[in-house]
Each structure stands twice: as structure tokens, then as C-alpha cells.
Amino acid sequence: MGAPSANIQQAHPSGPSRHFVPNSSGDFDTSNTLEARKYLRTYGLTPPTVESFETQAERCLAILHSKQTPIDKYQYLTHLRASNVHLFYRLLADYVKELTPLIYTPTVGEACQKWSHIYTQPEGMYLSYADKGHLHSVIQNWPHNVEITVVTDGSRILGLGDLGINGMGIPVGKLALYTACAGIRPDCTLPLMLDLGTSNQALIEDPLYMGSRRPKVSAEEEAEFLDELMAALTERWPGIVIQYEDFKNPFPSLQRYQSTYTMFNDDIQGTGAVILAGFINAVKQSGTLAKDQRAVFLGAGSAGVGVAKQLVEFFIREGLTEDQARRCFWLVDSKGLVTNDRGDKLAEHKVYFSRDDNEGKQYESLDEVVEYVKPTILMGLSTIGGAFTPKILSRMAELNDRPVVFPLSNPSSQSECTFEDAIKYTKGKCLFASGSPFPKLEYEGRTLEPGQGNNMYVFPGIGLGAILSKAVNVTQGMIYASAEALSTSLTKEEVAQNWLYPDVSRIREVSVVVTAGVIRQAQKEGVDRELHLRNLNDEELDAYIRSRMYDPFKERDRVDDELAQITGQVSKL
Ligand SMILES: NC(=O)C1=CN([C@@H]2O[C@H](COP(=O)(O)OP(=O)(O)OC[C@H]3O[C@@H](n4cnc5c(N)ncnc54)[C@H](OP(=O)(O)O)[C@@H]3O)[C@@H](O)[C@H]2O)C=CC1
Ligand SMILES: CC(=O)C(=O)O
Ligand SMILES: [Mg+2]
């Protein structure tokens, strides 16, 4: 089947109605004044009362709380975003800690598993392998200017495997966080799903599956498709920032595009940065030195290797040679400890960390590796829920005063251990962060708050920093700068409570700090094109970033302002 996109454009020259386009409209916001409604020609189309934000929030929360399951809540929030985008983001701003688990991990995982069964409305763009050769014209169908896109082929959605086009929930969720956390206008974001087939036979056989029922294209075919895609995206929207997400093997495209386009891979680089930030704070608290660390990683995929490489860079900055730094890591994959003489051909991304000092002995289970290495740090990026058993956690506490235990796999069902187990079996000693949120815990008269080591702390700031500085590339230096900025963003109170990450409720503030760090590094490396930002001192840069952030609470004023300009009144903005 060929791609008929060019013909579609000709058949419908006016494009879709603006009210039915994703992310487009706050026109039916019940907080709009009567004058604004008349101006927007929506007068009479909503109930007559002009509502305060508080009243709107009260109703939304009542509806939300009446929903029984997380997926019902997810669907309600999806509907809210589609019908009143600014209200959705106002609610998210005020209740970020409560709502993030519903629009992001863990609930988004279940939403992706059920996507083709619960689908109700368009929320992004789908590009199929059959569209190859026509991507440029299909992309013209997107009705808005785009500053940032999150793109996936659905082949490794969280720790849930290949979900094909059902993975669309991930770009949608990540971009909602771009707007909520970094204030990128919702209509400037593009969730992008590549429909390149799937290796998931159950999906192919599911009558409701909405993607192509074909096996996954080959790596070479995917690379050609991506070449065309990258050119088409940047031709339509020069300066667009492109975030790669949840690809099964993302290393080749990162290598191929990182110095030619403004792009980064969130699973390799974003995760590396966020864990580095938490790790910097964990090392401070444990009172140990970089040279004394022995890190066991369960999982040697994109996230595992991305995090380990980022920590190597930190260890080098702390005074180790590269070889000394590399040797602080023992990576474990589905076959056991990654070694040179294991007898299988190692994937290219594992070679850097492959051990040559195992004296011919192989270690298959995590228990064996822990006994062999006696680690100070245990990281989980394996997708294997419960892999950090009570025995392993207890052993970590025997070996260390303050063991670092980070079960980072998502969603919660795949987490290598719960916060409760980590605290219980290390007797409250561990420094903990998980990929998905866990509830706080009462332990021996103290309230313990788990850290959330999730790339959501950095990708919004990396993206906004790249957009505002008009960076030609997202450099490794900019990624490192995002980690350093995040590690310094904790308040005195958060530091005093031994937190590794700032409170999620402050994430918009934190994103300003991360954005500033990213922009300054872009300037240092000369990859920025918005040169006037170089003349701003730190305070001015901070104010500039804030002034460029979408604020859903000011959207009503925007309409009033447009109206005021027309009627010659004084601007409210
Ligand atoms: N907290 C956060 O911010 C982030 C969390 N993640 C999470 O990390 C997890 C991994 O993601 P990613 O690295 O991209 O996925 P990959 O598929 O690239 O890597 C998974 C790794 O886990 C290994 N693995 C699988 N089964 C086992 C097993 N039984 N024992 C030991 N190792 C095993 C795989 O081994 P093999 O190589 O042999 O197949 C592979 O090395 C996901 O759950 C994801 O949600 C990812 C990004 C960010
Ligand atoms: C958080 C994230 O990016 C992941 O789990 O893949
Ligand atoms: Mg991801």
C-alpha cells in the first residue's frame, strides 16, 4: 500500500477544523470571560457561568476521584486535555505529584498495553513504513508549528517490551511533561509514532490493533526510514528538537544523528544525567569516594550503559583515569556478568564495560555477582520486577553502611524492588531511588521519602535549553550540565532531609535551573545560535527562561489581551 498523503492534502485544502486538532484549543474554557467568548464566537456554546480556576479544579478533582481505576483516571485526563488544554495544564501544575503517576509511569504503561482497545481520539502523528518516500508530504498534515517532538517506534516501551504503535502513550506522556515541567506550549509539541511493524505476535493477531500487521522492519530499513524522517522534520520545522524514546536498540541512531541534528536519546542520555545527579548527592551522603565505588548494574541495555557511561565521566572528573573509572562497573545482562570470555558475541554497546579480570570464571546469577564484586552500588535497569531479592538487599546492607540501591526499571511492576522492601531488608540503611514513584514510609519513628530517579527531572530542561538557545546540537556537555544543575537544585530543607532529588512538586522551578545549565553549556561550546542570551547575567537568564515558559494560568489573560488590543483597551499582560 503506497502513501496517499499528497492527495489527501489536495482533497482537503483547508485542513482539519481547528477545534478538532490535538492540543489546539482553550476556546471552550469555562473561565473565559463573556467578552472573550463573544470574541472567540463561543458565546452560548458553554454554560453561562464564568468560573474561577478553583471551581474548575474542584469539579475536575471530584470527577477524577470518582473514577475507580488508574486507567479510568488516565482516560478522563486524556479527555480533559483534548477538550480544555489550558485547564488540564492548570490542574497538572497545581497537582503535579498526584497527577504525574496517572499521565506518566506507572499508568502510562498500562495505557500503552491497552492503547488500541481504549483509543478514542487523535493525539499525535503516526508514520508508517508504507509512507516511506512521502514523509515530507505526510508531515504537512500536522497543523501547528512544532518546537519539539518525541519519537518512538514502540519497540521497547518502558520495561513492557515491543508494543508497536500502542507505544504512542509514551510520546504523549513525555510531551505533556515538557509542557507541565518546562512550559513548552502544548501546540508546539508533536507526539510521533513510527509504525514500522512489530515483533509482538499477540498484537498482530489482535483484531483491534491499530498498527501495521507486519513483522518489524530490518535495522537497515529502519535506518533509511529515519534518515528520511530527520530530513523531513527539519525541513518543515528548522530548529526542531527531536527526542528519541524507547527504541529497542537506539545506539546507532544516536551515533548517526547527534552531531547533525538537534537531537538526543532520553533513555541513554536523559537517564544517564538524572542518575548522575542523584548519585552525586548519594556519594556526598555516604561519605565515600569515587575511587572506592564498585557498581553492579543489572541490565546492560540502553539505559544501563547510558547511566554507567555518565558515571564514568563523573569519576574521571573526580580524579580517576578513564580505565580506573571504567573498572568500577560490573554489568549483568540476561546471560550473567558481561565478560570478554563468556563465549557469546557481545553487542557493541556492552564491549566498553566487558570485564577481562574474571580469571575465566563466569557469574550467571545476580547473587553470584554480588558475592564476587561486593558492590557499594546496585542499579536496576533490567525490566525484571523483584530481581533485588530480600537476600540481595540484606547482603548489600551487610557490605555497606549506606548502600546505594536504585531499582530504576519502569513501570512499578518491573521495578527491581519496592521502597518498602529496600528499607526493610537493608534495615533503613540504603540510599534509594526508583524509576516509578513509591509511597513514603514510616520506619522506626521516621518518615522516609523515596527518591524518584526518572529522566523526567532532566529531559524537559534539556529540551527547553536547546530550544531557547537555538542549539545546533545537543552535546554531551549539555547533558552533563543538566545533571550538575539538577544535583544543585535541592533546597536546604531537602538537603537536610537527605533527599537525593528535589520534591516533584517543585519540578517547574527545577526545570528552570536545568534549562539555565544547559543554555550556559551550549554557549561555552559555541553551539548556541540565540547569541543575545550570552549577554545576560544569571539572574537575567533565569528571568528570560521564565518569561518564555507557557503558563496555563495566563491563557485567559492572553485572550483578554488580544481582545483589549482590538478594542484599544490597556493590555493586562
Ligand atoms: N528510571 C528511568 O528514568 C528510566 C528507566 N528505564 C527502564 O530501564 C529498563 C531497561 O531499559 P533499556 O535499557 O532501554 O532496555 P534494554 O532492552 O535496552 O535493556 C534491558 C537490559 O536488561 C537485561 N535483562 C533482561 N532480562 C534480564 C535478566 N533476567 N537478568 C538480567 N538482565 C536482564 C537485558 O539483557 P540482554 O542485553 O542480554 O538482552 C538488557 O541488557 C526499562 O524497564 C525502562 O523502563 C529506562 C530509561 C529511563
Ligand atoms: C522513563 C523512561 O524513559 C523509561 O522507562 O523508558
Ligand atoms: Mg524511555
XYZ file of C-alpha atoms and ligand atoms in Angstrom:
628
model
C 0.000 0.000 0.000
C 1.504 3.360 -1.031
C 1.175 6.566 0.936
C -1.620 8.759 -0.382
C -0.647 11.794 1.644
C -0.142 14.320 -1.147
C -3.608 13.526 -2.496
C -5.140 13.918 0.942
C -3.704 17.438 1.080
C -5.283 18.289 -2.274
C -8.635 16.791 -1.399
C -8.934 18.840 1.792
C -7.075 22.070 1.091
C -8.372 23.796 4.222
C -7.090 21.038 6.548
C -8.965 19.811 9.609
C -11.148 22.127 11.660
C -9.053 23.838 14.344
C -11.380 22.701 17.109
C -10.730 19.037 16.369
C -6.991 19.223 16.165
C -4.940 17.813 19.064
C -3.546 20.312 21.545
C -5.215 23.217 19.842
C -7.808 24.916 21.863
C -8.779 26.564 25.097
C -11.667 28.268 23.306
C -14.262 26.421 25.360
C -12.579 27.136 28.692
C -15.328 27.945 31.192
C -13.045 30.523 32.802
C -13.191 32.692 29.641
C -14.980 35.983 30.249
C -18.237 36.706 28.431
C -16.402 39.277 26.291
C -13.778 36.697 25.376
C -16.471 34.180 24.469
C -18.085 36.712 22.130
C -14.717 37.481 20.581
C -13.965 33.760 20.133
C -17.513 33.114 18.863
C -18.005 30.508 21.563
C -20.603 32.592 23.408
C -23.612 30.360 24.066
C -21.648 27.192 23.415
C -20.610 26.688 27.065
C -22.711 27.005 30.261
C -23.193 30.690 31.169
C -21.179 30.898 34.412
C -17.672 32.340 34.191
C -15.775 30.048 36.527
C -12.748 30.608 38.718
C -9.802 28.213 38.379
C -10.609 26.944 41.859
C -14.157 25.949 40.889
C -12.908 24.256 37.742
C -10.300 22.335 39.722
C -12.866 21.294 42.325
C -15.068 19.733 39.635
C -12.147 18.045 37.842
C -10.808 16.536 41.059
C -14.274 15.310 42.068
C -14.671 13.567 38.696
C -11.136 12.206 38.878
C -11.635 10.813 42.363
C -14.916 9.198 41.334
C -13.040 7.070 38.772
C -12.260 3.656 40.147
C -9.090 2.568 38.354
C -5.884 4.313 37.270
C -6.750 3.675 33.616
C -10.190 5.300 34.068
C -8.416 8.302 35.552
C -5.927 8.299 32.658
C -8.803 8.354 30.181
C -10.545 11.179 31.978
C -7.353 13.255 31.933
C -6.865 12.482 28.238
C -10.360 13.724 27.554
C -9.724 16.850 29.622
C -6.550 17.659 27.688
C -8.362 17.270 24.383
C -11.362 19.336 25.407
C -9.734 22.077 27.513
C -5.985 22.028 27.209
C -5.254 25.010 29.475
C -7.423 23.663 32.279
C -5.629 20.320 32.021
C -2.256 22.053 32.462
C -3.521 24.276 35.278
C -4.633 21.164 37.110
C -1.333 19.454 36.405
C 0.591 22.497 37.667
C -1.285 22.536 40.968
C -1.376 18.748 41.492
C 1.768 17.573 39.747
C 2.707 14.979 42.359
C -0.738 13.394 42.368
C -1.312 13.509 38.605
C 2.102 12.608 37.165
C 1.746 8.899 38.041
C -1.562 8.942 36.143
C -0.347 10.519 32.911
C 3.172 9.036 33.050
C 4.755 5.994 34.712
C 3.255 3.760 36.009
C -0.236 4.266 34.489
C 1.013 5.142 31.008
C 2.451 1.611 30.836
C -0.987 0.067 31.229
C -2.444 2.630 28.824
C 0.083 1.584 26.190
C -0.690 -2.095 26.718
C -4.363 -1.302 26.067
C -3.927 1.563 23.566
C -5.744 0.058 20.588
C -8.575 -1.035 22.884
C -9.107 2.297 24.608
C -8.345 4.623 21.675
C -10.819 7.471 21.332
C -9.101 10.415 19.638
C -6.021 11.577 17.722
C -3.189 12.847 19.932
C -0.171 12.871 17.655
C 1.147 11.665 14.326
C 1.549 8.108 13.051
C 4.007 7.486 10.211
C 4.047 4.026 8.643
C 6.748 2.202 6.760
C 4.349 2.357 3.787
C 4.722 6.161 3.902
C 8.450 5.911 3.124
C 9.318 8.250 0.264
C 6.383 10.510 1.234
C 7.219 11.502 4.800
C 7.747 15.119 3.852
C 4.209 15.464 2.497
C 2.523 13.454 5.293
C 4.181 15.727 7.848
C 2.497 18.718 6.178
C -0.786 17.439 7.638
C 0.294 18.467 11.132
C -1.451 21.807 11.579
C 0.863 23.555 14.071
C 4.363 24.954 14.309
C 6.465 22.401 16.201
C 9.386 23.177 18.513
C 9.907 19.700 19.912
C 8.918 16.135 19.093
C 9.256 12.864 20.996
C 9.559 9.943 18.604
C 9.403 6.203 19.221
C 8.990 3.048 17.170
C 7.337 1.373 20.163
C 9.877 -1.450 20.190
C 10.787 -1.175 23.923
C 8.070 0.630 25.820
C 9.212 1.065 29.440
C 10.018 -2.460 30.615
C 6.990 -3.889 28.806
C 8.624 -4.957 25.562
C 7.565 -4.276 21.968
C 4.115 -2.668 21.981
C 4.110 -1.456 18.359
C 2.006 1.636 17.780
C 0.392 1.142 21.189
C 3.523 2.844 22.490
C 2.052 6.234 21.447
C 1.215 6.863 25.109
C 4.920 7.453 25.758
C 5.457 10.424 23.380
C 2.106 11.833 24.504
C 3.040 11.480 28.197
C 6.609 12.783 27.822
C 5.405 15.832 25.905
C 2.709 16.545 28.500
C 5.601 16.717 30.974
C 7.531 19.031 28.634
C 4.601 21.412 28.881
C 3.890 20.924 32.583
C 7.519 20.969 33.760
C 9.294 23.229 31.259
C 6.469 25.342 29.885
C 6.773 24.425 26.234
C 3.484 25.437 24.618
C 1.305 22.351 24.106
C 0.574 23.261 20.499
C 4.323 23.359 19.778
C 4.777 19.683 20.717
C 4.419 16.710 18.386
C 3.994 13.136 19.679
C 5.336 10.965 16.871
C 4.820 7.224 16.475
C 6.673 5.253 13.843
C 4.624 2.305 12.666
C 7.421 0.050 11.464
C 5.821 -3.297 12.257
C 6.123 -5.228 15.484
C 7.735 -8.378 16.819
C 4.768 -8.782 19.170
C 2.703 -11.587 17.638
C -0.177 -11.102 20.092
C -0.631 -7.573 18.733
C -0.515 -8.712 15.126
C -3.299 -11.163 15.942
C -5.364 -8.682 17.980
C -8.358 -7.645 15.842
C -8.383 -4.201 17.483
C -4.654 -3.488 16.982
C -4.371 -0.221 15.058
C -0.862 -0.554 13.613
C 0.506 -2.357 10.558
C 0.256 -6.137 10.913
C 3.703 -6.855 9.656
C 6.939 -8.055 11.202
C 9.317 -5.342 12.414
C 11.355 -3.879 9.548
C 15.090 -4.679 9.495
C 17.663 -2.413 11.151
C 18.799 -1.230 7.692
C 15.245 -0.431 6.596
C 14.649 1.438 9.846
C 17.869 3.444 9.375
C 16.791 4.540 5.866
C 13.369 5.486 7.189
C 14.916 7.534 9.990
C 17.245 9.319 7.559
C 14.222 10.459 5.572
C 12.312 11.354 8.737
C 15.089 13.506 10.217
C 15.448 15.450 6.954
C 11.669 15.878 6.607
C 11.194 17.096 10.191
C 13.969 19.667 9.995
C 12.891 20.868 6.591
C 9.344 21.529 7.785
C 10.421 22.930 11.174
C 14.033 24.204 11.103
C 15.360 24.252 14.688
C 13.077 21.443 15.866
C 14.413 19.452 18.839
C 13.995 15.701 18.361
C 13.925 13.375 21.374
C 14.326 9.659 20.693
C 12.478 7.464 23.163
C 12.007 3.781 23.870
C 13.722 2.266 20.834
C 14.974 -1.270 21.416
C 18.417 -0.502 20.030
C 18.879 3.251 19.966
C 22.686 3.436 19.837
C 23.089 3.551 16.014
C 20.689 6.474 15.533
C 22.256 8.463 18.370
C 25.668 7.988 16.805
C 24.334 8.817 13.353
C 22.408 12.000 14.143
C 23.788 13.605 17.284
C 26.224 15.897 15.524
C 23.987 16.645 12.526
C 20.641 17.393 14.171
C 19.368 18.937 17.395
C 18.521 15.564 18.927
C 19.184 13.406 21.948
C 18.218 9.998 23.242
C 16.366 10.217 26.501
C 16.878 6.599 27.601
C 20.642 6.723 27.153
C 21.421 10.364 27.871
C 18.468 11.670 29.914
C 18.598 8.647 32.195
C 22.379 8.932 32.470
C 22.022 12.551 33.558
C 19.261 12.034 36.100
C 21.006 9.127 37.784
C 24.296 11.007 37.829
C 22.568 13.868 39.648
C 21.115 11.546 42.296
C 24.398 9.713 42.525
C 26.374 12.914 43.166
C 24.085 13.557 46.142
C 24.221 9.915 47.275
C 28.045 9.940 47.292
C 28.011 13.127 49.376
C 25.715 11.442 51.914
C 27.511 8.104 52.043
C 30.828 9.874 52.657
C 32.621 7.545 50.239
C 34.975 8.431 47.386
C 34.560 7.784 43.676
C 37.634 5.555 43.628
C 36.120 3.244 46.233
C 32.875 2.598 44.353
C 32.009 -0.821 42.964
C 28.841 -0.627 40.921
C 26.826 -3.653 39.840
C 24.284 -2.917 37.113
C 21.517 -5.417 36.482
C 20.737 -4.559 32.839
C 23.242 -3.697 30.141
C 20.896 -2.105 27.622
C 20.470 1.483 26.515
C 19.658 2.797 29.985
C 22.236 0.664 31.853
C 25.090 1.589 29.543
C 23.887 5.215 29.320
C 23.969 5.578 33.105
C 27.294 3.763 33.529
C 28.967 5.971 30.890
C 27.672 9.107 32.558
C 29.054 7.944 35.916
C 32.413 7.167 34.283
C 32.580 10.800 33.175
C 31.898 11.887 36.768
C 34.571 9.549 38.172
C 37.089 10.946 35.696
C 36.243 14.485 36.816
C 36.789 13.239 40.402
C 40.365 12.317 39.501
C 40.287 8.724 38.226
C 41.817 7.758 34.903
C 39.313 6.541 32.311
C 40.494 2.962 32.789
C 40.186 3.169 36.584
C 36.700 4.667 36.187
C 35.530 2.012 33.718
C 36.716 -0.737 36.034
C 34.365 0.421 38.800
C 31.468 -1.144 36.843
C 30.241 -4.725 36.540
C 27.350 -5.039 34.075
C 24.995 -8.015 34.160
C 22.664 -8.911 31.297
C 20.269 -11.819 30.684
C 23.259 -14.182 30.413
C 25.067 -13.029 33.543
C 28.161 -10.904 34.150
C 29.353 -9.343 30.899
C 32.883 -10.677 30.320
C 35.265 -10.952 27.381
C 35.450 -14.740 27.598
C 31.792 -15.581 28.154
C 31.626 -17.275 24.773
C 28.986 -15.131 23.060
C 29.390 -12.205 20.692
C 28.764 -9.105 22.748
C 26.577 -6.307 21.358
C 28.774 -3.326 20.533
C 27.427 -1.129 23.359
C 28.469 -3.692 26.019
C 32.092 -4.053 24.939
C 33.355 -0.941 26.773
C 32.305 -2.375 30.156
C 33.079 -6.035 29.461
C 35.341 -7.460 32.204
C 38.683 -9.107 31.470
C 39.639 -9.793 35.113
C 37.271 -12.676 35.896
C 40.056 -15.268 35.559
C 37.985 -17.492 33.293
C 35.143 -17.799 35.788
C 31.597 -16.830 34.703
C 28.906 -15.485 37.065
C 25.378 -16.127 35.908
C 23.079 -15.057 38.737
C 22.909 -11.685 40.463
C 23.592 -13.433 43.808
C 26.864 -14.785 42.433
C 27.855 -11.396 41.034
C 27.090 -9.650 44.327
C 29.219 -12.182 46.234
C 32.050 -11.787 43.719
C 32.057 -7.975 43.441
C 30.858 -6.935 46.929
C 29.280 -3.805 45.462
C 28.678 -0.433 47.072
C 26.078 0.375 44.417
C 23.279 -1.730 42.942
C 21.462 -0.324 39.912
C 18.473 -1.978 38.241
C 17.780 -1.283 34.572
C 16.820 -4.806 33.637
C 12.996 -4.734 33.300
C 12.898 -7.620 35.817
C 10.453 -6.879 38.646
C 11.619 -8.184 42.048
C 15.158 -9.044 40.894
C 16.611 -7.369 44.003
C 15.525 -10.113 46.394
C 15.443 -9.825 50.201
C 18.676 -11.860 50.281
C 20.475 -9.481 47.915
C 19.202 -6.400 49.742
C 20.286 -7.799 53.118
C 23.707 -8.579 51.701
C 24.058 -5.002 50.434
C 23.415 -3.807 53.999
C 25.994 -6.229 55.426
C 28.580 -4.981 52.949
C 27.980 -1.235 53.338
C 26.999 1.424 55.862
C 24.983 3.270 53.208
C 24.436 1.023 50.178
C 23.126 2.767 47.067
C 20.104 0.822 45.785
C 18.412 2.215 42.662
C 15.717 -0.069 41.157
C 15.098 2.047 38.071
C 13.023 -0.132 35.758
C 9.527 1.042 34.838
C 6.638 0.764 35.348
C 6.259 -0.163 39.034
C 5.534 -3.814 38.149
C 9.030 -4.090 36.632
C 10.840 -2.312 39.460
C 13.679 -4.495 40.784
C 12.348 -3.945 44.324
C 9.868 -1.793 46.200
C 10.843 1.031 48.550
C 9.323 -0.925 51.416
C 11.487 -3.990 50.744
C 14.606 -1.907 50.224
C 14.130 -0.232 53.608
C 13.055 -3.408 55.390
C 15.888 -5.625 54.185
C 18.666 -3.040 54.439
C 17.340 -2.056 57.886
C 16.776 1.515 56.732
C 20.397 1.949 55.616
C 20.034 2.245 51.851
C 20.137 5.381 49.718
C 17.186 4.743 47.444
C 15.745 5.981 44.159
C 13.325 4.206 41.834
C 12.161 4.859 38.277
C 8.463 4.886 39.187
C 7.109 6.536 42.322
C 6.622 4.640 45.591
C 4.716 5.935 48.627
C 6.606 7.321 51.605
C 7.108 5.081 54.587
C 7.123 5.216 58.384
C 10.223 3.458 59.675
C 11.394 3.411 63.304
C 9.602 6.655 64.094
C 10.847 8.456 60.990
C 9.033 9.303 57.754
C 11.180 8.187 54.839
C 10.625 9.687 51.391
C 11.806 7.661 48.375
C 13.740 9.434 45.607
C 12.400 9.139 42.069
C 15.306 8.622 39.669
C 13.392 9.296 36.499
C 14.561 11.181 33.438
C 11.511 13.471 33.835
C 13.750 15.632 36.053
C 16.050 16.490 33.142
C 14.548 15.987 29.691
C 12.177 18.995 29.986
C 15.129 21.288 30.781
C 17.369 19.746 28.131
C 14.648 20.312 25.528
C 13.813 23.848 26.636
C 17.503 24.754 26.872
C 18.071 23.534 23.318
C 15.003 25.414 22.029
C 15.777 28.724 23.741
C 19.474 28.734 22.869
C 18.622 27.512 19.345
C 21.353 24.930 19.767
C 22.567 23.270 16.579
C 23.266 20.056 18.535
C 22.570 18.666 21.960
C 26.134 17.976 23.075
C 27.333 15.509 25.703
C 28.483 18.581 27.654
C 24.916 19.903 27.712
C 23.680 16.545 29.019
C 26.338 16.563 31.764
C 25.426 20.163 32.612
C 21.775 19.126 33.078
C 22.902 16.568 35.681
C 25.093 19.042 37.538
C 22.298 21.613 37.561
C 19.790 19.073 38.849
C 22.127 17.953 41.622
C 22.346 21.543 42.889
C 18.633 22.286 42.641
C 17.662 20.917 46.058
C 16.549 23.359 48.745
C 18.334 23.490 52.121
C 15.370 21.632 53.646
C 15.564 18.878 51.022
C 19.309 18.508 51.621
C 18.745 18.437 55.384
C 16.317 15.556 54.924
C 18.932 13.617 52.931
C 16.910 13.647 49.721
C 18.692 12.716 46.506
C 16.265 14.559 44.241
C 14.146 17.665 44.734
C 10.450 17.406 45.516
C 8.489 16.631 42.337
C 6.052 19.399 43.317
C 8.847 21.907 42.546
C 9.631 20.441 39.149
C 8.872 23.624 37.209
C 11.392 25.530 39.348
C 13.889 22.694 38.942
C 13.435 22.751 35.168
C 14.386 26.448 35.111
C 17.680 25.578 36.841
C 18.331 22.680 34.454
C 17.455 24.824 31.422
C 19.880 27.548 32.525
C 22.671 24.996 32.983
C 22.022 23.579 29.514
C 21.988 27.022 27.867
C 25.231 28.097 29.563
C 26.957 24.919 28.375
C 25.643 25.407 24.812
C 27.178 28.880 24.948
C 30.510 27.549 26.255
C 30.680 25.058 23.406
C 29.513 27.604 20.830
C 26.590 25.507 19.599
C 24.037 28.211 20.512
C 22.519 30.479 17.872
C 20.493 32.799 20.109
C 23.536 34.938 20.736
C 21.890 37.750 22.708
C 21.424 35.293 25.617
C 25.190 35.347 26.100
C 24.905 38.952 27.308
C 22.501 38.094 30.120
C 23.795 37.582 33.643
C 22.465 34.545 35.539
C 19.576 36.432 37.086
C 18.561 37.865 33.735
C 18.826 34.458 32.072
C 16.621 32.976 34.771
C 14.029 35.707 34.186
C 14.249 35.223 30.424
C 13.617 31.482 30.731
C 10.588 32.076 32.943
C 9.229 34.690 30.551
C 9.351 32.192 27.691
C 7.523 29.443 29.574
C 3.887 28.732 28.792
C 1.785 29.489 31.845
C -1.684 27.934 31.665
C -2.902 30.376 34.310
C -2.236 33.301 31.965
C -4.038 31.920 28.932
C -7.314 33.610 29.827
C -5.379 36.873 30.040
C -3.931 36.213 26.598
C -7.382 36.099 25.062
C -8.402 39.186 27.024
C -5.243 40.880 25.824
C -5.992 40.131 22.180
C -9.448 41.500 22.740
C -8.118 44.578 24.501
C -5.791 45.313 21.628
C -8.698 45.153 19.216
C -10.887 47.405 21.318
C -7.990 49.712 22.203
C -8.043 48.974 25.916
C -4.948 48.694 28.104
C -3.173 45.320 27.975
C -3.415 43.053 31.020
C -0.300 41.110 30.201
N 14.253 5.469 35.555
C 14.357 5.951 34.355
O 14.377 7.173 34.145
C 14.473 5.024 33.200
C 14.196 3.699 33.328
N 14.329 2.871 32.251
C 13.934 1.488 32.438
O 15.048 0.658 32.333
C 14.650 -0.600 31.835
C 15.613 -1.002 30.727
O 15.549 -0.099 29.659
P 16.582 -0.228 28.441
O 17.960 -0.306 28.952
O 16.286 0.827 27.474
O 16.145 -1.644 27.859
P 17.029 -2.643 27.035
O 16.088 -3.614 26.450
O 17.952 -1.887 26.153
O 17.936 -3.372 28.162
C 17.448 -4.290 29.087
C 18.641 -4.988 29.693
O 18.182 -5.846 30.724
C 18.785 -7.139 30.528
N 17.948 -8.201 31.046
C 16.797 -8.702 30.574
N 16.395 -9.742 31.311
C 17.328 -9.917 32.265
C 17.510 -10.850 33.319
N 16.615 -11.807 33.544
N 18.595 -10.747 34.101
C 19.491 -9.776 33.884
N 19.389 -8.859 32.901
C 18.320 -8.935 32.102
C 18.918 -7.245 29.015
O 19.857 -8.278 28.727
P 20.293 -8.636 27.227
O 21.160 -7.491 26.811
O 21.038 -9.907 27.404
O 19.035 -8.740 26.433
C 19.404 -5.853 28.681
O 20.763 -5.732 28.875
C 13.197 -0.443 31.402
O 12.365 -1.034 32.368
C 12.980 1.018 31.375
O 11.656 1.361 31.713
C 14.762 3.312 31.040
C 15.046 4.628 30.857
C 14.863 5.601 31.912
C 11.453 6.681 32.000
C 11.789 6.106 30.718
O 12.198 6.814 29.815
C 11.659 4.697 30.522
O 11.332 3.971 31.462
O 11.912 4.258 29.391
Mg 12.126 5.825 27.954
